[in-house]
Coordinates of C-alpha atoms in Angstrom, one line a residue:
Chain A
X476 CA 0.0 0.0 0.0
X477 CA 2.0 2.9 -1.2
X478 CA -0.1 6.0 -0.9
X479 CA 2.4 8.3 -2.4
X480 CA 1.3 6.9 -5.8
X481 CA -2.2 8.4 -5.0
X482 CA -1.0 11.9 -4.0
X483 CA -2.5 13.8 -6.9
X484 CA -5.9 12.3 -6.3
X485 CA -5.7 12.7 -2.6
X486 CA -4.8 16.3 -3.0
X487 CA -7.9 17.0 -5.0
X488 CA -10.0 15.2 -2.4
X489 CA -8.6 17.3 0.4
X490 CA -9.0 20.5 -1.7
X491 CA -12.6 19.6 -2.4
X492 CA -13.4 19.1 1.3
X493 CA -11.4 22.3 2.2
X494 CA -13.4 24.3 -0.3
X495 CA -16.7 23.2 1.2
X496 CA -15.6 24.0 4.7
X497 CA -14.1 27.4 3.7
X498 CA -17.3 28.3 2.0
X499 CA -19.0 28.3 5.5
X500 CA -16.5 30.7 7.0
X501 CA -15.4 33.3 4.5
X502 CA -17.4 36.0 2.9
X503 CA -15.1 36.8 0.0
X504 CA -16.2 33.9 -2.2
X505 CA -13.6 34.7 -4.9
X506 CA -11.2 33.0 -2.5
X507 CA -12.8 29.6 -3.3
X508 CA -11.6 29.9 -6.9
X509 CA -8.1 30.6 -5.7
X510 CA -8.1 27.6 -3.3
X511 CA -9.4 25.3 -6.0
X512 CA -6.8 26.4 -8.5
X513 CA -4.1 26.1 -5.8
X514 CA -5.3 22.5 -5.2
X515 CA -5.0 21.7 -8.9
X516 CA -1.6 23.3 -9.0
X517 CA -0.4 21.1 -6.1
X518 CA -1.9 18.0 -7.8
X519 CA 0.1 18.9 -10.9
X520 CA 3.3 19.1 -8.9
X521 CA 2.6 15.7 -7.3
X522 CA 1.7 14.3 -10.8
X523 CA 5.1 15.4 -12.0
X524 CA 6.7 14.2 -8.8
X525 CA 5.5 10.7 -9.7
X526 CA 7.3 10.8 -13.0
X527 CA 10.2 8.7 -11.7
X528 CA 7.8 6.1 -10.4
X529 CA 6.0 5.6 -13.7
X530 CA 5.4 2.1 -15.2
X531 CA 4.2 0.4 -12.2
X532 CA 1.0 -1.1 -10.8
X533 CA -0.2 -0.3 -7.3
X534 CA -2.7 -1.6 -4.9
X535 CA -2.7 -5.3 -6.0
X536 CA -2.6 -4.2 -9.7
X537 CA -5.8 -2.2 -9.3
X538 CA -4.2 1.1 -10.3
X539 CA -1.6 1.7 -13.0
X540 CA 0.8 4.6 -12.5
X541 CA 2.1 4.8 -16.1
X542 CA 2.7 7.1 -19.0
X543 CA -0.9 6.8 -20.1
X544 CA -2.3 7.7 -16.7
X545 CA 0.2 10.6 -16.4
X546 CA -1.0 12.0 -19.7
X547 CA -4.6 11.9 -18.7
X548 CA -4.0 13.3 -15.2
X549 CA -2.4 16.4 -16.7
X550 CA -5.2 16.7 -19.3
X551 CA -8.0 16.5 -16.7
X552 CA -6.2 18.9 -14.3
X553 CA -5.8 21.3 -17.2
X554 CA -9.5 21.0 -18.2
X555 CA -10.6 21.5 -14.6
X556 CA -8.4 24.6 -14.2
X557 CA -9.8 26.1 -17.4
X558 CA -13.3 25.5 -16.3
X559 CA -12.8 26.9 -12.9
X560 CA -11.2 30.1 -14.3
X561 CA -13.9 30.4 -16.9
X562 CA -16.7 30.2 -14.3
X563 CA -15.4 32.9 -12.0
X564 CA -18.3 35.2 -13.1
X565 CA -20.8 32.5 -13.8
X566 CA -20.7 31.2 -10.2
X567 CA -22.6 34.3 -9.0
X568 CA -25.7 32.6 -10.4
X569 CA -25.2 29.7 -7.9
X570 CA -25.8 32.1 -4.9
X571 CA -24.9 30.2 -1.8
X572 CA -23.6 27.1 -3.4
X573 CA -20.3 28.2 -4.8
X574 CA -18.3 26.0 -2.5
X575 CA -20.2 22.9 -3.5
X576 CA -19.8 23.9 -7.2
X577 CA -16.0 24.0 -6.9
X578 CA -15.9 20.9 -4.8
X579 CA -18.0 18.9 -7.2
X580 CA -15.8 20.0 -10.2
X581 CA -12.8 18.8 -8.2
X582 CA -14.4 15.5 -7.2
X583 CA -15.5 14.8 -10.8
X584 CA -11.9 15.5 -11.9
X585 CA -10.7 13.1 -9.3
X586 CA -13.0 10.4 -10.6
X587 CA -11.8 11.0 -14.2
X588 CA -8.2 10.8 -13.1
X589 CA -8.9 7.5 -11.5
X590 CA -10.7 6.3 -14.5
X591 CA -7.6 6.8 -16.6
X592 CA -5.5 4.9 -14.2
X593 CA -7.6 1.9 -13.1
X594 CA -6.9 -1.6 -14.3
X595 CA -9.6 -3.5 -12.5
X596 CA -13.3 -3.7 -13.2
X597 CA -14.5 -2.9 -9.7
X598 CA -12.4 0.3 -9.5
X599 CA -13.4 1.1 -13.1
X600 CA -17.0 1.1 -12.0
X601 CA -16.5 3.0 -8.8
X602 CA -14.3 5.8 -10.4
X603 CA -16.7 6.1 -13.3
X604 CA -19.6 6.6 -10.8
X605 CA -17.6 9.1 -8.8
X606 CA -17.2 11.2 -12.0
X607 CA -20.8 10.6 -13.2
X608 CA -22.6 11.3 -9.9
X609 CA -20.8 14.6 -9.5
X610 CA -21.7 15.6 -13.1
X611 CA -25.4 14.7 -12.5
X612 CA -25.5 17.1 -9.6
X613 CA -23.5 19.8 -11.5
X614 CA -25.8 19.7 -14.5
X615 CA -28.8 20.5 -12.2
X616 CA -27.0 23.3 -10.5
X617 CA -29.0 26.2 -11.8
X618 CA -32.2 24.6 -10.3
X619 CA -34.4 26.2 -13.0
X620 CA -36.7 24.2 -15.2
X621 CA -34.3 23.5 -18.0
X622 CA -31.3 22.7 -15.8
X623 CA -33.3 20.3 -13.5
X624 CA -34.7 18.7 -16.6
X625 CA -31.3 18.1 -18.1
X626 CA -30.1 16.7 -14.8
X627 CA -33.0 14.2 -14.5
X628 CA -32.5 13.0 -18.1
X629 CA -28.7 12.7 -17.6
X630 CA -29.2 10.9 -14.3
X631 CA -31.7 8.3 -15.5
X632 CA -30.0 7.5 -18.7
X633 CA -26.7 7.4 -16.9
X634 CA -28.0 5.0 -14.3
X635 CA -29.4 2.7 -17.0
X636 CA -26.1 2.8 -18.9
X637 CA -24.1 1.9 -15.8
X638 CA -26.5 -1.0 -15.1
X639 CA -25.8 -2.2 -18.7
X640 CA -22.1 -1.7 -18.2
X641 CA -22.2 -3.7 -15.0
X642 CA -24.1 -6.5 -16.7
X643 CA -21.3 -6.6 -19.3
X644 CA -18.7 -6.7 -16.5
X645 CA -20.6 -9.5 -14.7
X646 CA -20.5 -11.6 -17.9
X647 CA -16.8 -11.0 -18.5
X648 CA -16.2 -11.9 -14.9
X649 CA -18.3 -15.0 -15.3
X650 CA -16.4 -16.1 -18.4
X651 CA -12.9 -15.4 -17.1
X652 CA -13.4 -15.6 -13.3
X653 CA -11.2 -12.4 -13.0
X654 CA -11.7 -8.7 -12.6
X655 CA -8.1 -7.5 -13.0
X656 CA -7.8 -6.7 -16.7
X657 CA -4.4 -8.2 -17.3
X658 CA -5.7 -11.5 -15.7
X659 CA -8.8 -11.3 -17.9
X660 CA -6.5 -11.2 -20.9
X661 CA -4.5 -14.1 -19.7
X662 CA -7.6 -16.1 -19.0
X663 CA -9.1 -15.4 -22.4
X664 CA -5.8 -16.5 -24.1
X665 CA -5.6 -19.6 -22.0
X666 CA -9.1 -20.7 -22.9
X667 CA -7.9 -20.7 -26.5
X668 CA -11.0 -19.6 -28.4
X669 CA -10.1 -19.5 -32.1
X670 CA -13.4 -17.8 -32.8
X671 CA -15.2 -15.3 -30.7
X672 CA -18.5 -17.1 -31.4
X673 CA -17.1 -20.0 -29.4
X674 CA -18.3 -18.1 -26.4
X675 CA -21.5 -16.2 -26.7
X676 CA -21.3 -15.0 -23.1
X677 CA -18.0 -13.2 -23.8
X678 CA -19.3 -11.5 -26.9
X679 CA -22.4 -10.4 -25.1
X680 CA -20.3 -9.1 -22.3
X681 CA -18.1 -7.1 -24.7
X682 CA -21.2 -5.7 -26.5
X683 CA -22.7 -4.6 -23.2
X684 CA -19.4 -2.9 -22.2
X685 CA -19.3 -1.1 -25.5
X686 CA -22.9 0.1 -24.9
X687 CA -22.2 1.2 -21.3
X688 CA -19.0 3.1 -22.2
X689 CA -20.8 4.5 -25.3
X690 CA -23.0 6.5 -23.1
X691 CA -20.0 8.3 -21.5
X692 CA -18.4 9.2 -24.9
X693 CA -21.7 10.1 -26.5
X694 CA -21.6 7.4 -29.2
X695 CA -24.7 6.7 -31.2
X696 CA -27.1 5.1 -30.2
X697 CA -26.4 6.0 -26.6
X698 CA -26.4 9.8 -27.2
X699 CA -30.0 10.7 -26.3
X700 CA -28.9 12.7 -23.3
X701 CA -26.3 14.8 -25.1
X702 CA -28.4 17.6 -26.8
X703 CA -30.7 18.1 -23.8
X704 CA -27.9 18.2 -21.2
X705 CA -25.8 20.6 -23.4
X706 CA -28.7 22.9 -23.8
X707 CA -30.1 22.8 -20.2
X708 CA -27.0 22.5 -17.9
X709 CA -24.9 25.5 -16.8
X710 CA -22.5 26.5 -19.6
X711 CA -19.2 25.9 -17.7
X712 CA -20.4 22.5 -16.6
X713 CA -21.3 21.6 -20.2
X714 CA -17.8 22.7 -21.3
X715 CA -16.4 20.5 -18.5
X716 CA -18.4 17.4 -19.2
X717 CA -18.2 17.6 -22.9
X718 CA -14.4 17.3 -22.9
X719 CA -13.7 15.7 -19.5
X720 CA -16.3 12.9 -19.5
X721 CA -15.5 12.1 -23.1
X722 CA -11.7 12.0 -22.6
X723 CA -12.2 9.8 -19.5
X724 CA -14.5 7.5 -21.4
X725 CA -11.9 7.1 -24.2
X726 CA -9.1 6.6 -21.7
X727 CA -10.9 3.7 -20.0
X728 CA -12.0 2.1 -23.3
X729 CA -8.5 2.3 -24.8
X730 CA -7.0 0.7 -21.7
X731 CA -9.6 -1.9 -21.1
X732 CA -10.0 -3.1 -24.7
X733 CA -6.4 -2.8 -25.6
X734 CA -5.3 -4.8 -22.5
X735 CA -8.0 -7.2 -21.9
X736 CA -9.5 -8.0 -25.3
X737 CA -6.6 -7.5 -27.8
X738 CA -5.8 -11.2 -28.1
X739 CA -6.8 -13.4 -29.8
X740 CA -6.6 -11.5 -33.0
X741 CA -10.2 -12.4 -34.0
X742 CA -11.5 -10.8 -30.8
X743 CA -9.9 -7.4 -31.4
X744 CA -11.0 -7.5 -35.1
X745 CA -14.6 -8.0 -33.8
X746 CA -14.7 -5.1 -31.5
X747 CA -12.8 -3.0 -34.0
X748 CA -15.7 -3.7 -36.4
X749 CA -18.3 -2.7 -33.8
X750 CA -16.5 0.6 -33.3
X751 CA -16.2 1.2 -37.0
X752 CA -20.0 0.9 -37.3
X753 CA -20.6 3.2 -34.3
X754 CA -18.2 5.7 -35.8
X755 CA -20.2 5.9 -39.1
X756 CA -23.5 6.2 -37.2
X757 CA -22.1 8.9 -34.9
X758 CA -20.6 11.0 -37.7
X759 CA -23.7 10.8 -39.9
X760 CA -26.4 11.3 -37.3
X761 CA -24.4 13.9 -35.3
X762 CA -23.7 16.0 -38.4
X763 CA -27.1 15.7 -39.9
X764 CA -28.9 16.7 -36.7
X765 CA -26.5 19.6 -36.0
X766 CA -27.5 21.2 -39.3
X767 CA -31.1 21.8 -38.1
X768 CA -30.1 23.4 -34.8
X769 CA -30.8 27.0 -33.8
X770 CA -29.3 27.0 -30.3
X771 CA -25.5 27.1 -30.2
X772 CA -25.2 24.9 -27.1
X773 CA -27.4 22.3 -28.7
X774 CA -25.5 22.6 -31.9
X775 CA -22.2 21.9 -30.0
X776 CA -24.0 18.9 -28.5
X777 CA -24.6 17.3 -31.8
X778 CA -21.2 18.4 -32.9
X779 CA -19.7 16.5 -30.0
X780 CA -21.6 13.3 -31.1
X781 CA -19.9 13.8 -34.5
X782 CA -16.5 14.4 -32.9
X783 CA -17.0 11.2 -30.9
X784 CA -17.5 9.5 -34.3
X785 CA -14.1 10.7 -35.5
X786 CA -12.5 9.4 -32.3
X787 CA -14.3 6.1 -32.8
X788 CA -12.4 5.8 -36.1
X789 CA -9.3 5.8 -34.0
X790 CA -10.7 3.0 -31.8
X791 CA -11.6 1.0 -34.9
X792 CA -8.0 1.4 -36.0
X793 CA -6.9 0.3 -32.5
X794 CA -8.9 -2.9 -32.8
X795 CA -7.8 -3.7 -36.4
X796 CA -4.1 -2.7 -36.2
X797 CA -1.5 -5.1 -34.8
X798 CA -1.0 -4.7 -31.1
X799 CA 2.5 -3.3 -31.3
X800 CA 1.5 -0.4 -33.5
X801 CA 1.2 2.8 -31.5
X802 CA -0.5 5.1 -34.0
X803 CA -4.1 4.0 -33.2
X804 CA -3.7 5.0 -29.5
X805 CA -1.5 8.1 -29.9
X806 CA -3.8 9.6 -32.5
X807 CA -6.7 9.2 -30.1
X808 CA -4.8 10.9 -27.4
X809 CA -3.7 13.7 -29.7
X810 CA -7.3 14.2 -30.9
X811 CA -8.5 14.4 -27.3
X812 CA -6.1 17.3 -26.5
X813 CA -7.1 19.2 -29.7
X814 CA -10.8 18.6 -29.0
X815 CA -10.4 19.6 -25.4
X816 CA -8.8 22.9 -26.4
X817 CA -11.2 23.8 -29.2
X818 CA -14.4 22.8 -27.4
X819 CA -13.4 24.5 -24.1
X820 CA -12.5 27.6 -26.0
X821 CA -15.8 27.6 -27.8
X822 CA -17.7 27.2 -24.5
X823 CA -15.7 30.0 -22.8
X824 CA -16.6 32.3 -25.7
X825 CA -20.2 31.3 -25.4
X826 CA -20.2 32.0 -21.6
X827 CA -18.7 35.5 -22.3
X828 CA -21.2 36.3 -25.1
X829 CA -24.3 34.9 -23.3
X830 CA -23.4 36.9 -20.2
X831 CA -24.3 40.0 -22.2
X832 CA -26.9 39.0 -24.7
X833 CA -28.6 36.4 -22.4
X834 CA -29.4 34.0 -25.3
X835 CA -27.8 31.0 -26.8
X836 CA -29.7 31.3 -30.1
X837 CA -27.5 31.5 -33.2
X838 CA -29.6 34.3 -34.7
X839 CA -28.8 36.5 -31.6
X840 CA -25.1 36.1 -32.4
X841 CA -25.6 38.4 -35.4
X842 CA -22.9 41.0 -35.6
X843 CA -20.9 39.8 -32.5
X844 CA -17.8 40.4 -34.7
X845 CA -18.5 44.1 -34.5
X846 CA -19.5 44.1 -30.8
X847 CA -16.7 42.0 -29.5
X848 CA -14.0 41.4 -32.1
X849 CA -11.6 39.4 -29.9
X850 CA -14.3 37.0 -28.5
X851 CA -15.6 36.5 -32.0
X852 CA -12.2 35.8 -33.4
X853 CA -11.4 33.3 -30.7
X854 CA -14.7 31.5 -31.2
X855 CA -14.0 31.5 -35.0
X856 CA -10.6 29.8 -34.5
X857 CA -12.1 27.2 -32.2
X858 CA -15.0 26.4 -34.6
X859 CA -12.5 26.2 -37.5
X860 CA -10.5 23.7 -35.4
X861 CA -13.7 21.7 -34.8
X862 CA -14.2 21.5 -38.6
X863 CA -10.6 20.4 -38.9
X864 CA -9.2 23.1 -41.2
X865 CA -5.7 24.5 -41.4
X866 CA -3.9 25.9 -39.5
X867 CA -5.5 24.6 -36.4
X868 CA -5.2 21.7 -34.0
X869 CA -8.3 20.1 -35.4
X870 CA -6.7 19.6 -38.8
X871 CA -3.6 17.9 -37.4
X872 CA -5.7 15.7 -35.1
X873 CA -8.0 14.5 -37.9
X874 CA -5.0 14.0 -40.1
X875 CA -3.3 11.7 -37.7
X876 CA -6.4 9.7 -36.9
X877 CA -7.3 9.2 -40.6
X878 CA -3.7 8.5 -41.5
X879 CA -3.6 5.7 -39.0
X880 CA -6.9 4.3 -40.3
X881 CA -5.8 4.4 -43.9
X882 CA -2.5 2.6 -43.0
X883 CA -4.6 -0.2 -41.5
X884 CA -6.9 -0.7 -44.5
X885 CA -9.8 1.4 -43.3
X886 CA -9.8 3.7 -46.4
X887 CA -13.6 3.4 -46.8
X888 CA -14.2 4.6 -43.2
X889 CA -11.9 7.5 -43.8
X890 CA -13.7 8.5 -47.0
X891 CA -17.0 8.6 -45.0
X892 CA -15.3 10.6 -42.2
X893 CA -13.8 13.2 -44.6
X894 CA -17.2 13.6 -46.4
X895 CA -18.7 14.2 -42.9
X896 CA -16.1 16.8 -42.1
X897 CA -17.1 18.7 -45.2
X898 CA -20.8 18.6 -44.2
X899 CA -19.9 19.7 -40.7
X900 CA -18.2 22.8 -42.1
X901 CA -21.7 24.0 -43.1
X902 CA -23.1 24.4 -39.6
X903 CA -20.0 25.6 -37.9
X904 CA -19.5 28.3 -40.6
X905 CA -23.1 29.3 -40.2
X906 CA -22.2 30.6 -36.7
X907 CA -19.1 32.3 -38.1
X908 CA -21.2 33.9 -40.8
X909 CA -23.8 35.1 -38.3
X910 CA -21.0 36.7 -36.2
X911 CA -19.1 38.5 -38.9
X912 CA -21.5 39.2 -41.7
X913 CA -25.0 39.7 -40.2
X914 CA -26.2 43.0 -39.0
X915 CA -26.1 43.4 -35.2
X916 CA -29.3 44.2 -33.3
X917 CA -27.4 46.8 -31.2
X918 CA -23.9 48.1 -31.4
X919 CA -23.3 47.9 -27.7
X920 CA -20.0 46.3 -26.8
X921 CA -19.9 42.9 -25.2
X922 CA -17.8 43.1 -22.0
X923 CA -15.7 40.2 -20.8
X924 CA -13.8 39.8 -17.5
X925 CA -10.1 39.2 -17.3
X926 CA -10.5 35.6 -16.2
X927 CA -12.6 34.8 -19.2
X928 CA -10.3 36.5 -21.6
X929 CA -7.3 34.7 -20.0
X930 CA -8.8 31.2 -20.4
X931 CA -10.0 32.1 -23.9
X932 CA -6.6 33.3 -24.9
X933 CA -4.9 30.1 -23.5
X934 CA -7.3 27.7 -25.4
X935 CA -7.1 29.7 -28.7
X936 CA -3.4 30.0 -28.6
X937 CA -3.2 26.3 -27.7
X938 CA -5.4 25.5 -30.7
X939 CA -3.1 27.5 -33.1
X940 CA 0.1 26.2 -31.5
X941 CA -1.0 22.6 -31.9
X942 CA -1.9 23.3 -35.5
X943 CA 1.3 25.0 -36.5
X944 CA 3.8 23.1 -34.3
X945 CA 2.2 19.7 -33.6
X946 CA 5.4 17.8 -33.0
X947 CA 5.8 18.6 -29.4
X948 CA 2.4 17.3 -28.3
X949 CA 2.5 14.5 -30.8
X950 CA 5.7 13.2 -29.3
X951 CA 4.1 13.5 -25.9
X952 CA 1.0 11.6 -27.1
X953 CA 3.2 8.9 -28.6
X954 CA 5.2 8.6 -25.4
X955 CA 1.9 8.3 -23.4
X956 CA 0.4 5.8 -25.7
X957 CA 2.9 3.1 -24.8
X958 CA 0.4 1.3 -22.5
X959 CA 1.9 -1.4 -20.3
X960 CA -0.1 -4.5 -19.7
X961 CA -0.5 -5.0 -16.0
Chain B
X304 CA -30.7 -29.2 -8.2
X305 CA -30.3 -25.4 -8.6
X306 CA -27.3 -24.6 -10.8
X307 CA -25.6 -21.6 -12.3
X308 CA -28.0 -21.3 -15.2
X309 CA -31.0 -20.8 -12.8
X310 CA -29.3 -17.8 -11.3
X311 CA -28.4 -16.4 -14.7
X312 CA -32.0 -16.9 -16.0
X313 CA -33.4 -15.1 -13.0
X314 CA -30.9 -12.3 -13.4
X315 CA -31.5 -11.9 -17.1
X316 CA -35.3 -11.9 -16.5
X317 CA -35.0 -9.2 -13.7
X318 CA -32.7 -7.1 -15.9
X319 CA -35.2 -7.3 -18.8
X320 CA -38.1 -6.4 -16.5
X321 CA -36.2 -3.5 -15.1
X322 CA -35.2 -2.3 -18.6
X323 CA -38.9 -2.6 -19.8
X324 CA -40.0 -0.6 -16.7
X325 CA -37.6 2.2 -17.4
X326 CA -39.1 2.7 -20.9
X327 CA -42.8 2.4 -20.0
X328 CA -43.2 3.8 -16.5
X329 CA -44.9 7.2 -16.3
X330 CA -43.3 8.3 -13.0
X331 CA -39.7 9.3 -12.4
X332 CA -39.5 7.5 -9.0
X333 CA -40.8 4.3 -10.5
X334 CA -38.1 4.6 -13.2
X335 CA -35.5 4.9 -10.4
X336 CA -36.9 1.7 -8.9
X337 CA -36.7 -0.1 -12.2
X338 CA -33.0 1.0 -12.4
X339 CA -32.5 -0.5 -9.0
X340 CA -34.1 -3.7 -10.3
X341 CA -31.5 -3.8 -13.1
X342 CA -28.6 -3.3 -10.7
X343 CA -29.9 -6.0 -8.5
X344 CA -30.2 -8.3 -11.5
X345 CA -26.4 -7.7 -12.0
X346 CA -25.9 -8.5 -8.3
X347 CA -27.6 -11.9 -8.7
X348 CA -25.5 -12.7 -11.7
X349 CA -22.3 -11.7 -9.9
X350 CA -23.2 -13.7 -6.8
X351 CA -24.0 -16.7 -9.0
X352 CA -20.7 -16.5 -10.9
X353 CA -18.9 -16.0 -7.6
X354 CA -20.4 -19.2 -6.2
X355 CA -20.0 -21.5 -9.2
X356 CA -17.1 -20.1 -11.2
X357 CA -14.7 -18.9 -8.5
X358 CA -15.9 -20.6 -5.3
X359 CA -12.5 -20.0 -3.7
X360 CA -12.3 -16.2 -4.3
X361 CA -14.5 -13.5 -3.0
X362 CA -14.1 -11.1 -5.9
X363 CA -17.7 -11.4 -7.1
X364 CA -19.2 -10.8 -3.7
X365 CA -17.0 -7.8 -3.0
X366 CA -18.2 -6.4 -6.4
X367 CA -21.8 -6.9 -5.2
X368 CA -21.1 -4.9 -2.1
X369 CA -19.6 -2.0 -4.1
X370 CA -22.5 -2.0 -6.4
X371 CA -24.9 -1.7 -3.5
X372 CA -23.1 1.2 -2.0
X373 CA -22.8 3.1 -5.3
X374 CA -26.5 2.4 -6.1
X375 CA -27.4 4.0 -2.8
X376 CA -25.4 7.1 -3.7
X377 CA -27.0 7.2 -7.1
X378 CA -30.5 6.8 -5.6
X379 CA -29.8 9.7 -3.2
X380 CA -28.7 12.1 -6.0
X381 CA -31.6 10.8 -8.2
X382 CA -34.2 11.6 -5.6
X383 CA -32.7 15.0 -5.0
X384 CA -32.9 15.9 -8.7
X385 CA -36.5 14.6 -8.8
X386 CA -37.4 16.8 -5.9
X387 CA -35.8 19.8 -7.7
X388 CA -37.8 19.1 -10.8
X389 CA -41.0 18.6 -8.8
X390 CA -40.5 22.1 -7.3
X391 CA -40.2 23.5 -10.8
X392 CA -43.0 21.7 -12.5
X393 CA -45.3 20.2 -9.8
X394 CA -45.1 16.9 -11.7
X395 CA -42.6 14.0 -12.1
X396 CA -44.3 12.5 -15.2
X397 CA -41.6 12.1 -17.8
X398 CA -44.0 13.0 -20.6
X399 CA -44.4 16.4 -19.0
X400 CA -40.6 16.9 -18.6
X401 CA -40.3 18.3 -22.1
X402 CA -38.9 21.8 -22.2
X403 CA -35.8 20.5 -24.1
X404 CA -36.4 19.1 -27.5
X405 CA -35.6 20.0 -31.0

């Protein structure tokens, strides 16, 4: 039991409790933001402190402290920090519950960090629920009609999906008799199935696992909650769950499927094919539904379904590629950073704009380019990155994912994906057109606070930086993608 | 003689009943109850596997305990959210929870 390996997570837990307690005693609530950020900074230091201890399994192989977990811990800490900075003004809407808001963000981050590190089915489930339950509460935080409705939909569908996930885990446990994912892999190999259909219980278990995790990453057909939650929940929370919950879902899928179900070859080909089908459905349905949207948060909801589709192309590659090839995994990780930056940037801009115009309708975005040039420019860059055009991160990310897929004989899937990217340009550019070319309703300036501008600047510069000089982060993603099999 | 398959059939039947209830019930609390039914179906399957597949190890039973605890937390947050929506709408009928749609 070496608790030093858990220091980043424990720091977040202590910070979350401290924030709730401090909330009771201090009157200057801005201090809570500072304390939360401080906690995240300390967690970052501890994460880096563990660098020398990487590549080991802790707590009877329940938790992996490796490159992969290191990467995701930094990603989640970064996302949480951006969200907390971006919600400094927004929290005034939560009146007396600012402490709880910050604490729930921190606990959700803690759950996501554990999700990226767990190597055992029970801890997978518990950490997934730590993240999910905090997010259910967060999405109902405004307590008005829309926010509560989004929370109840998210909670009920989330609970059903975790029941489905558990049934899958129970079947896998029943077939293999193990819950540690390395031991599951060993047990499957020992049993020597030449064909997956030799064991219907195992294939049923894998299908149910795909369905349960599909909910977290907003894959079709488990995406029903996405548009409603994106529209109803508080905007900073939407930004947080859109990138955080998706990244955590992909982290656990990559680790679980790559470690437990990669061998025999026929097994990984099978789940690769499942993900290829889900990818096509996600891209087509996500993009087609996004075209008809008039609310920008809802539009980004459907866009996130489509983005999950592109990421699933990476998972299909992971299933089909030989196990020693790193490109399937590293391109997913690289895409997740680029998606996190672009989507967070877009949501920060939406927070700033809707603070003033009090609307999320695209038609009310008319002429924002004249009223707030910097905000509009940053939002434009982020949307361009979501389309995947030069010179932004989105282009590089899609390029790497599609490149990996083509190398492994998935040319047909890439053609569908590229066609979908072209279609998606239509609805993203509709927002851009409204901002720059439509006549504004008033010429009043849109003010934005320093904190919002800071986080917007960081994300936008990050998007451009990743697009122009991708090597640095690509090397990092490749380094992180070397998953060890515990 | 009761064997593993009896547990699994019971578990599958309960899971299906729970899933059916989630889709047809017209009351949010009844939906939560149906979710509990699905989780307990999983518990039965796990307990059965634990007894017949790995009689020497306790993993399956420990898994069941964890599921019970997390399910309690989930029910707590679920009821809290349902109270919040009742205060807003005066109803917990899912057909009337319809502000958000396209």
